Short mmCIF file of C-alpha atoms in Angstrom, two decimals:
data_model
loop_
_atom_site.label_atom_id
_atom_site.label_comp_id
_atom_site.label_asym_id
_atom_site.label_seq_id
_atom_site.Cartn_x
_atom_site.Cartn_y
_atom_site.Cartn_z
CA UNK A 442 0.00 0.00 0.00
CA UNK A 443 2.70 2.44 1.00
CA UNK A 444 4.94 1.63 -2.08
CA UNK A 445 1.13 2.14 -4.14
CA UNK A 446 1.24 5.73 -2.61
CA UNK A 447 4.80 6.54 -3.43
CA UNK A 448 4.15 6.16 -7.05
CA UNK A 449 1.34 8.26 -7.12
CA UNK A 450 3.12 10.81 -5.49
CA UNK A 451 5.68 10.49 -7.37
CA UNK A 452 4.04 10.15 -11.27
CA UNK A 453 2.05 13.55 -9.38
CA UNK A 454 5.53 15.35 -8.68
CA UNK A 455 6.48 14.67 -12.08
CA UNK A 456 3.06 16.07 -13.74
CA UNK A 457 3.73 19.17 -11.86
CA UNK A 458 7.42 19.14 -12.46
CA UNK A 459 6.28 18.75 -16.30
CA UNK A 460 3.82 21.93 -16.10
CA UNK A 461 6.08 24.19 -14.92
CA UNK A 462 9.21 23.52 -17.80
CA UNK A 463 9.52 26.02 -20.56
CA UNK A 464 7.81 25.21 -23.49
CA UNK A 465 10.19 25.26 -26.40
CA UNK A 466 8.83 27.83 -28.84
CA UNK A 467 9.40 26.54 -32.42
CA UNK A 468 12.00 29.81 -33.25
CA UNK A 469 14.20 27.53 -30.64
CA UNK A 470 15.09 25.03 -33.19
CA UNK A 471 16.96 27.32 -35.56
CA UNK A 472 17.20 30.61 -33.47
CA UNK A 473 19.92 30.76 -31.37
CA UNK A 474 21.45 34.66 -31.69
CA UNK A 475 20.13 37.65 -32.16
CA UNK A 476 18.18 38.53 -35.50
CA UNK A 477 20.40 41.18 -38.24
CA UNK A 478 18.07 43.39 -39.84
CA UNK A 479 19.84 44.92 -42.54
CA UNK A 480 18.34 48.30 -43.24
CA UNK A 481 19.90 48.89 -47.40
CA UNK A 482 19.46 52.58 -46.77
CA UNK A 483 20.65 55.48 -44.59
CA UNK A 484 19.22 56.26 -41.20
CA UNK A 485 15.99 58.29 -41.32
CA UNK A 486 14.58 56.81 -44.39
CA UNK A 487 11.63 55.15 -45.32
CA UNK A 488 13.35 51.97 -45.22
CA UNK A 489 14.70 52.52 -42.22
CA UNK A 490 12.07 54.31 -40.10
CA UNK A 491 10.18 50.55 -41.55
CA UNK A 492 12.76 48.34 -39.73
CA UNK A 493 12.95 50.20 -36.48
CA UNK A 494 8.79 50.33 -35.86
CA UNK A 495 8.86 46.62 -37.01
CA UNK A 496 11.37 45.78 -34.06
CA UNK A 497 9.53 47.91 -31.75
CA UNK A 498 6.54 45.93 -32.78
CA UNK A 499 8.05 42.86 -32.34
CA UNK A 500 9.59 43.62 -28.83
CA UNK A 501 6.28 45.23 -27.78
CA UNK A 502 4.32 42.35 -28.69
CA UNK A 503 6.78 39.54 -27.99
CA UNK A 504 6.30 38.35 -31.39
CA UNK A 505 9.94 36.60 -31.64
CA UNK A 506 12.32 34.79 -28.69
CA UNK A 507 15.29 36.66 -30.07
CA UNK A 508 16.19 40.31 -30.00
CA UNK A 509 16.18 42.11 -33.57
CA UNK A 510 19.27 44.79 -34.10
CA UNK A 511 18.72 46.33 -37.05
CA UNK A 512 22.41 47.64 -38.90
CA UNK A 513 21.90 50.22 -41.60
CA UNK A 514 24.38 48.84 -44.39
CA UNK A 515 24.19 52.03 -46.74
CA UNK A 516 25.71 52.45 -50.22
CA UNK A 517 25.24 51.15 -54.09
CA UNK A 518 21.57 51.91 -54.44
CA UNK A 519 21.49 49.10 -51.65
CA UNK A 520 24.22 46.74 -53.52
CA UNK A 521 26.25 46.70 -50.15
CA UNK A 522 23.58 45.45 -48.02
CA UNK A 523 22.51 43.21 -51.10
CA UNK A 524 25.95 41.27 -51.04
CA UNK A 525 26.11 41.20 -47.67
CA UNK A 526 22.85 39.43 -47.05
CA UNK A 527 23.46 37.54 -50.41
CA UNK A 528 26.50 36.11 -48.50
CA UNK A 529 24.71 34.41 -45.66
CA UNK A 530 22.88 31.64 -47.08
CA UNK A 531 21.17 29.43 -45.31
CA UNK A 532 21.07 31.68 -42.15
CA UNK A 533 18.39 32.38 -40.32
CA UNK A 534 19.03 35.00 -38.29
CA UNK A 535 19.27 37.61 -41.06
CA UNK A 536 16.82 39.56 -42.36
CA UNK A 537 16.42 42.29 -45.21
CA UNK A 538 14.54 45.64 -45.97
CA UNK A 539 13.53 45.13 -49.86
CA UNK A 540 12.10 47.83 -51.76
CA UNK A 541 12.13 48.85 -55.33
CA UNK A 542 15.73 49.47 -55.78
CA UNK A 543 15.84 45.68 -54.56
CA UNK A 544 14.90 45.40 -58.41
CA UNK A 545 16.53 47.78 -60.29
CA UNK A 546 19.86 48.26 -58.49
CA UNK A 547 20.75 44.66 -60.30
CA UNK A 548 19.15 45.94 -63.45
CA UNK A 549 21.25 48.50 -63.27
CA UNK A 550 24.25 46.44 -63.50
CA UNK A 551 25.49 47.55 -60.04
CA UNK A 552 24.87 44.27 -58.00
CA UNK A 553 25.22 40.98 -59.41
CA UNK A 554 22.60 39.43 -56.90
CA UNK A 555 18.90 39.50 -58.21
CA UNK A 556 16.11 38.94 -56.34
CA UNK A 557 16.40 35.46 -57.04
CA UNK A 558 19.29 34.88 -55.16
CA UNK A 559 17.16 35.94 -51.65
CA UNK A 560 14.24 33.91 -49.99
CA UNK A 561 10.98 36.48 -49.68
CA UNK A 562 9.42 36.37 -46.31
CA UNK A 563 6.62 38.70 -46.59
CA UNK A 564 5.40 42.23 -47.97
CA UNK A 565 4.35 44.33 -45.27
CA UNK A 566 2.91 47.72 -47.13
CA UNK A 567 3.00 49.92 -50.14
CA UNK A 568 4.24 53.56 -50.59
CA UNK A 569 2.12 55.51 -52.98
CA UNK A 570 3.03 58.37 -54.74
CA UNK A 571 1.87 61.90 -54.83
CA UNK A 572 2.17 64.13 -57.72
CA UNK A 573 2.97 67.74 -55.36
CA UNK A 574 3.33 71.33 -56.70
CA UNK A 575 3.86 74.18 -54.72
CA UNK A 576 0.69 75.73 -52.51
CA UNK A 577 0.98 78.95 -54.82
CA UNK A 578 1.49 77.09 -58.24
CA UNK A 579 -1.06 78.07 -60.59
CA UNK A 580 -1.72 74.48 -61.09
CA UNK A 581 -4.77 73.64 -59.36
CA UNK A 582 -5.43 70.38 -61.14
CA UNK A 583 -3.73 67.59 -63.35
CA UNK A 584 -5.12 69.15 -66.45
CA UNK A 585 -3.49 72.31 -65.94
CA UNK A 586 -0.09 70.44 -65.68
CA UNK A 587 -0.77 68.24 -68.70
CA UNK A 588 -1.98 71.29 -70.79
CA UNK A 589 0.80 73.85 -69.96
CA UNK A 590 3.24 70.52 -69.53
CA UNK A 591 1.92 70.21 -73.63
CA UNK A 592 2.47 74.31 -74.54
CA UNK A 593 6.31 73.85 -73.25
CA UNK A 594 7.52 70.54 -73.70
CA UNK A 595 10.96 69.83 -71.36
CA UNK A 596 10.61 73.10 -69.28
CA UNK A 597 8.37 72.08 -66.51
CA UNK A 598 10.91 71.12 -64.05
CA UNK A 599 10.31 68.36 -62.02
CA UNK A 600 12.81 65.75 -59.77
CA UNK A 601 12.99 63.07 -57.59
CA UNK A 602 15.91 60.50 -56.74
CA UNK A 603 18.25 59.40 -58.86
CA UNK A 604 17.02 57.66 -62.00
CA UNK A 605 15.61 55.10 -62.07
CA UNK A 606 13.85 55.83 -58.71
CA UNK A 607 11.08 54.95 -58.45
CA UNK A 608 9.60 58.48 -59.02
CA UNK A 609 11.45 58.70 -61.64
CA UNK A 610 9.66 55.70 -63.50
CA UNK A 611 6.41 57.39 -61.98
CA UNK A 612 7.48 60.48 -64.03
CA UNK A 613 8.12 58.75 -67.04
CA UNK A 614 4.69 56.33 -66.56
CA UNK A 615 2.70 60.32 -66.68
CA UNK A 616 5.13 61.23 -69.82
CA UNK A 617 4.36 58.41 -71.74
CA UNK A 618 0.43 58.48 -70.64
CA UNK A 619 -0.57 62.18 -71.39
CA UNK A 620 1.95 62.39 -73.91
CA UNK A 621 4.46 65.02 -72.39
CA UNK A 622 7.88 65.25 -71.85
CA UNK A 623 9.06 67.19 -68.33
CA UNK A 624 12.42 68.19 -67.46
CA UNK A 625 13.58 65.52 -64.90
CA UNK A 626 16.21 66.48 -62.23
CA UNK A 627 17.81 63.67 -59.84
CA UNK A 628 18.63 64.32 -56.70
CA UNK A 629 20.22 62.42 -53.44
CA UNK A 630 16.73 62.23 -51.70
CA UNK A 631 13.10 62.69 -51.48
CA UNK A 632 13.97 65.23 -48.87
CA UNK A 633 16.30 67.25 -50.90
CA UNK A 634 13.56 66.99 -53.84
CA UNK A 635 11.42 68.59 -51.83
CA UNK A 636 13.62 71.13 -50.36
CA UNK A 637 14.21 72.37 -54.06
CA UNK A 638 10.41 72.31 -54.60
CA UNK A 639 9.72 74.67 -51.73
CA UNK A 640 12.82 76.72 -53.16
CA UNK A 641 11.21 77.15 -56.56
CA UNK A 642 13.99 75.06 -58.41
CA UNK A 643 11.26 72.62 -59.19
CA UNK A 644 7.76 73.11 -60.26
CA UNK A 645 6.53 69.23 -59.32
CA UNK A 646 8.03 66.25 -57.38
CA UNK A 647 6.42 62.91 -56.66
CA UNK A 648 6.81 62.21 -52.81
CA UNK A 649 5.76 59.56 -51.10
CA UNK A 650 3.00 60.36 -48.31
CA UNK A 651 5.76 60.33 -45.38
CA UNK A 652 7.90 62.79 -47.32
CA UNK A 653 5.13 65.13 -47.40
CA UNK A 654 3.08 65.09 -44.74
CA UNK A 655 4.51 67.61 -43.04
CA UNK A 656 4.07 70.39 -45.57
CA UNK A 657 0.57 69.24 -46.47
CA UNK A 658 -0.43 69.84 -43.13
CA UNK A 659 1.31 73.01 -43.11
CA UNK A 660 -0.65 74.16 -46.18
CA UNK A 661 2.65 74.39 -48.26
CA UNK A 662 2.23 71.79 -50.83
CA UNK A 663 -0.73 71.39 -52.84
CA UNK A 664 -1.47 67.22 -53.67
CA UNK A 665 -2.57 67.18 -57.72
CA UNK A 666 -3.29 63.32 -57.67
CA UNK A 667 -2.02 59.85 -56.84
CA UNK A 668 -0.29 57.60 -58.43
CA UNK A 669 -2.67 54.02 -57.04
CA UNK A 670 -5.08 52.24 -58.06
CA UNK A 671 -7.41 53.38 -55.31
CA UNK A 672 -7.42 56.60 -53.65
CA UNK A 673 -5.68 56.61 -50.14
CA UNK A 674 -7.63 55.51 -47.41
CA UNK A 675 -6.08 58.57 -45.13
CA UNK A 676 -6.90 61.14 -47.82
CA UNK A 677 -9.68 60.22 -50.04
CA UNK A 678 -10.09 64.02 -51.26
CA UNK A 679 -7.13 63.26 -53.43
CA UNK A 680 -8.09 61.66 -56.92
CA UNK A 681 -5.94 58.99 -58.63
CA UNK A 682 -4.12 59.92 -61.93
CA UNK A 683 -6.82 57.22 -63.49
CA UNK A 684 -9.61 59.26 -62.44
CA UNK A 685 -7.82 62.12 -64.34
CA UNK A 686 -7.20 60.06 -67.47
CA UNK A 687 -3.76 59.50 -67.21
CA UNK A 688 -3.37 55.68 -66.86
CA UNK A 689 -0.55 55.60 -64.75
CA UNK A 690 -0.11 54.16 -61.10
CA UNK A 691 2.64 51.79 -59.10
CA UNK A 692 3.45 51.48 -55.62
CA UNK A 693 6.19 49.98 -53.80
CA UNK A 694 6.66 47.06 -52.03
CA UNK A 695 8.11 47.37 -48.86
CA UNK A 696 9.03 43.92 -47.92
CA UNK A 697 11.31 41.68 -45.95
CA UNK A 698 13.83 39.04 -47.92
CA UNK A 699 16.45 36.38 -46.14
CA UNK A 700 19.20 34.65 -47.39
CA UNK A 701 18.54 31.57 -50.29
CA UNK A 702 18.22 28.33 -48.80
CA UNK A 703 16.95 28.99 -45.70
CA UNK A 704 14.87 26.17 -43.82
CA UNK A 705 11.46 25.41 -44.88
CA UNK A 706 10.38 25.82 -40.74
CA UNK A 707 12.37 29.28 -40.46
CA UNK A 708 10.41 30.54 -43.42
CA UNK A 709 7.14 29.16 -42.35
CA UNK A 710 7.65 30.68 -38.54
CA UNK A 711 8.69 34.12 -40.08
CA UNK A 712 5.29 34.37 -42.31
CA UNK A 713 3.46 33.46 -39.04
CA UNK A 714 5.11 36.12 -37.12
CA UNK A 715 5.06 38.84 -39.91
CA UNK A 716 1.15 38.16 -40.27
CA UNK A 717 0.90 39.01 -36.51
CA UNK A 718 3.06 42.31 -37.01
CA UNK A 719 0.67 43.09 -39.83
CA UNK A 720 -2.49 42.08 -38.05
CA UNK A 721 -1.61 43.91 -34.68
CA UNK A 722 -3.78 47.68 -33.45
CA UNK A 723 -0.14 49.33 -33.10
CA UNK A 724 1.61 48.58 -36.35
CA UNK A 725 -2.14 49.55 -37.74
CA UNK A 726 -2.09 52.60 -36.01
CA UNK A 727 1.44 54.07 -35.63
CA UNK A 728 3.30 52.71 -38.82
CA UNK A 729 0.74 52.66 -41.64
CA UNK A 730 -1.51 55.53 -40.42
CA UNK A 731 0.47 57.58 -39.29
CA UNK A 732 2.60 57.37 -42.85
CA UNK A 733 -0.65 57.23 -44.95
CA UNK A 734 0.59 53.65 -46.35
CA UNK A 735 -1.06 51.28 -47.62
CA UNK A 736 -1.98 48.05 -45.53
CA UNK A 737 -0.63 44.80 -47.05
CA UNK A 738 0.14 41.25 -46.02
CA UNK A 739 1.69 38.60 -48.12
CA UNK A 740 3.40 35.13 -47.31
CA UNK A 741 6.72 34.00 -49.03
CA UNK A 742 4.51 32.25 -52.04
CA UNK A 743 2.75 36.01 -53.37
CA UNK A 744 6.05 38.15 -51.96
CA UNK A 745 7.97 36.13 -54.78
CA UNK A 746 5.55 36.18 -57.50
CA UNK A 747 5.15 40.09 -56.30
CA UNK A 748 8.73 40.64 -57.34
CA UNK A 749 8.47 38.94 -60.25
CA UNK A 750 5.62 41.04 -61.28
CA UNK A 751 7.21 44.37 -60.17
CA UNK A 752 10.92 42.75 -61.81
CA UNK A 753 8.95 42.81 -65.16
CA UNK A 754 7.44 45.90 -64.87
CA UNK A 755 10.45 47.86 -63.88
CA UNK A 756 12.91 46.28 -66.92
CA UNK A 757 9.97 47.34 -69.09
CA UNK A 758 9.73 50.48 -68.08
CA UNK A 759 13.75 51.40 -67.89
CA UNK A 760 14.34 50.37 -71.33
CA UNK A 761 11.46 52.82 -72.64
CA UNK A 762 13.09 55.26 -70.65
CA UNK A 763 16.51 54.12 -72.65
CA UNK A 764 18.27 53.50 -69.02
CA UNK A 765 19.39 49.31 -70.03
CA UNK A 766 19.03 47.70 -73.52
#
């Protein structure tokens, strides 16, 4: 009888033992350092101000077992970062800010690593694109661009980053759709592009919504359209270039890539814990609202054929523009 009640107790002590060990959370089994978030451009750009609210996310909500550092691994229209991730296969603990010059920095000729040599993990959002003139520009609408764009072809000056950035396609996408030709200037960044537009050294620029929030709500830029499909959820006063007749609109992707060959179970856990980023009230509310982007979730499957897609489109439009053969 006694020995009976020593093996209860004992199988008991164990159940108890057994409740109280640390589950192993499935990151466990191929996460064992710190994540490297490579941020391909400079501090206090898009990309960047991306990868910081993502790991403040992801420490907030306790989305991941391991702390994210993000490095900022300027340089090459993002060819630096590029190799370096490139360089890594196989690891897991390495992550990448992709955007559009994730496309056309290799089409360019200036990175040797396409985005076939990365494994997508997931698109998080879109930037639009705002065609912006001065508040006191005597263009109040898209038509008077087009018309007086028309009456002096190549002297409306207008800018963006270097070509082909993707304002710069934008610009060309307008050209080739209303049947214009504008004087394009390239410059270092949205925020110097916009800087000479205040100036007067430009009469248009195509910022994102970040880059001009502040001087739409200080009443010094006036928004002529956008360059979407739909008409931006956090300013739906502003038509789309479509409405307008000019068929031209492209966003882009802001997504995360990894090294090639990573494992099939460190993919599947990131889309899992991206989804929950994308899904959760404070990304919502202090990353895409407050930035006016637009909301968007895709797994590694659609990220891939999403850069395919965008790939495409972007050769296409560089070798109209006479930029690669």
């Amino acid at each position: 009888m006694k020995r009976k009640k020593a093996i209860v107790l004992s199988a008991a002590l164990l159940w108890v033992l057994f409740l109280f060990l640390p589950v192993e959370s499935p990151a466990q089994k191929f996460l064992n350092k710190p994540i490297e978030f490579v941020c391909h451009a400079a501090p206090g750009g898009g990309s960047d101000i991306m990868a910081r609210m993502m790991q403040t996310v992801i420490e907030r909500e306790k989305l991941c077992p391991q702390t994210i550092a993000v490095v900022n691994r300027p340089g090459g229209g993002g060819a630096i970062a590029f190799a370096y991730v490139a360089g890594k296969k196989g690891d897991p603990h390495i992550w990448l800010t992709a955007t559009t010059s994730f496309l056309t920095t290799p089409l360019l000729g200036k990175s040797k690593y396409t985005y076939k040599d990365f494994t997508p993990l997931a698109n998080l959002a879109y930037d639009d694109f705002l065609v912006t003139v001065r508040a006191d520009s005597p263009y109040k609408t898209m038509k008077d661009l087009i018309e007086d764009a028309r009456k002096r072809p190549g002297q409306i000056k207008t800018g963006g980053t270097y070509a082909p950035g993707t304002d710069a396609l934008i610009s060309h996408m307008v050209e080739k759709a209303a049947g214009v030709k504008f004087n394009y200037i390239p410059f270092k960044s949205g925020g110097e592009a916009m800087v000479a537009l205040l100036g007067g050294n430009l009469d248009m620029f195509y910022p994102n919504p970040g880059e001009a929030l502040a001087q739409m709500e200080a009443k010094k830029v006036r928004i002529l359209g956008v360059a979407s499909e739909k008409r931006l959820s956090g300013a739906p006063d502003i038509p789309t270039l479509k409405e307008q007749g000019i068929n031209a609109a492209f966003q882009q992707v802001r997504s995360i890539a990894a090294p090639k060959d990573l494992p099939a179970e460190a993919v599947k856990y990131f889309e899992d814990l991206f989804k929950r980023l994308a899904d959760s009230s404070w990304w919502k509310e202090k990353y895409i609202k407050e930035n006016m982007l637009t909301w968007d979730y895709k797994n590694s499957t659609e990220t891939g054929k999403l850069w395919e897609a965008n790939n495409e489109f972007c050769a296409r439009t560089m070798k109209e523009m006479g930029i690669i053969k």
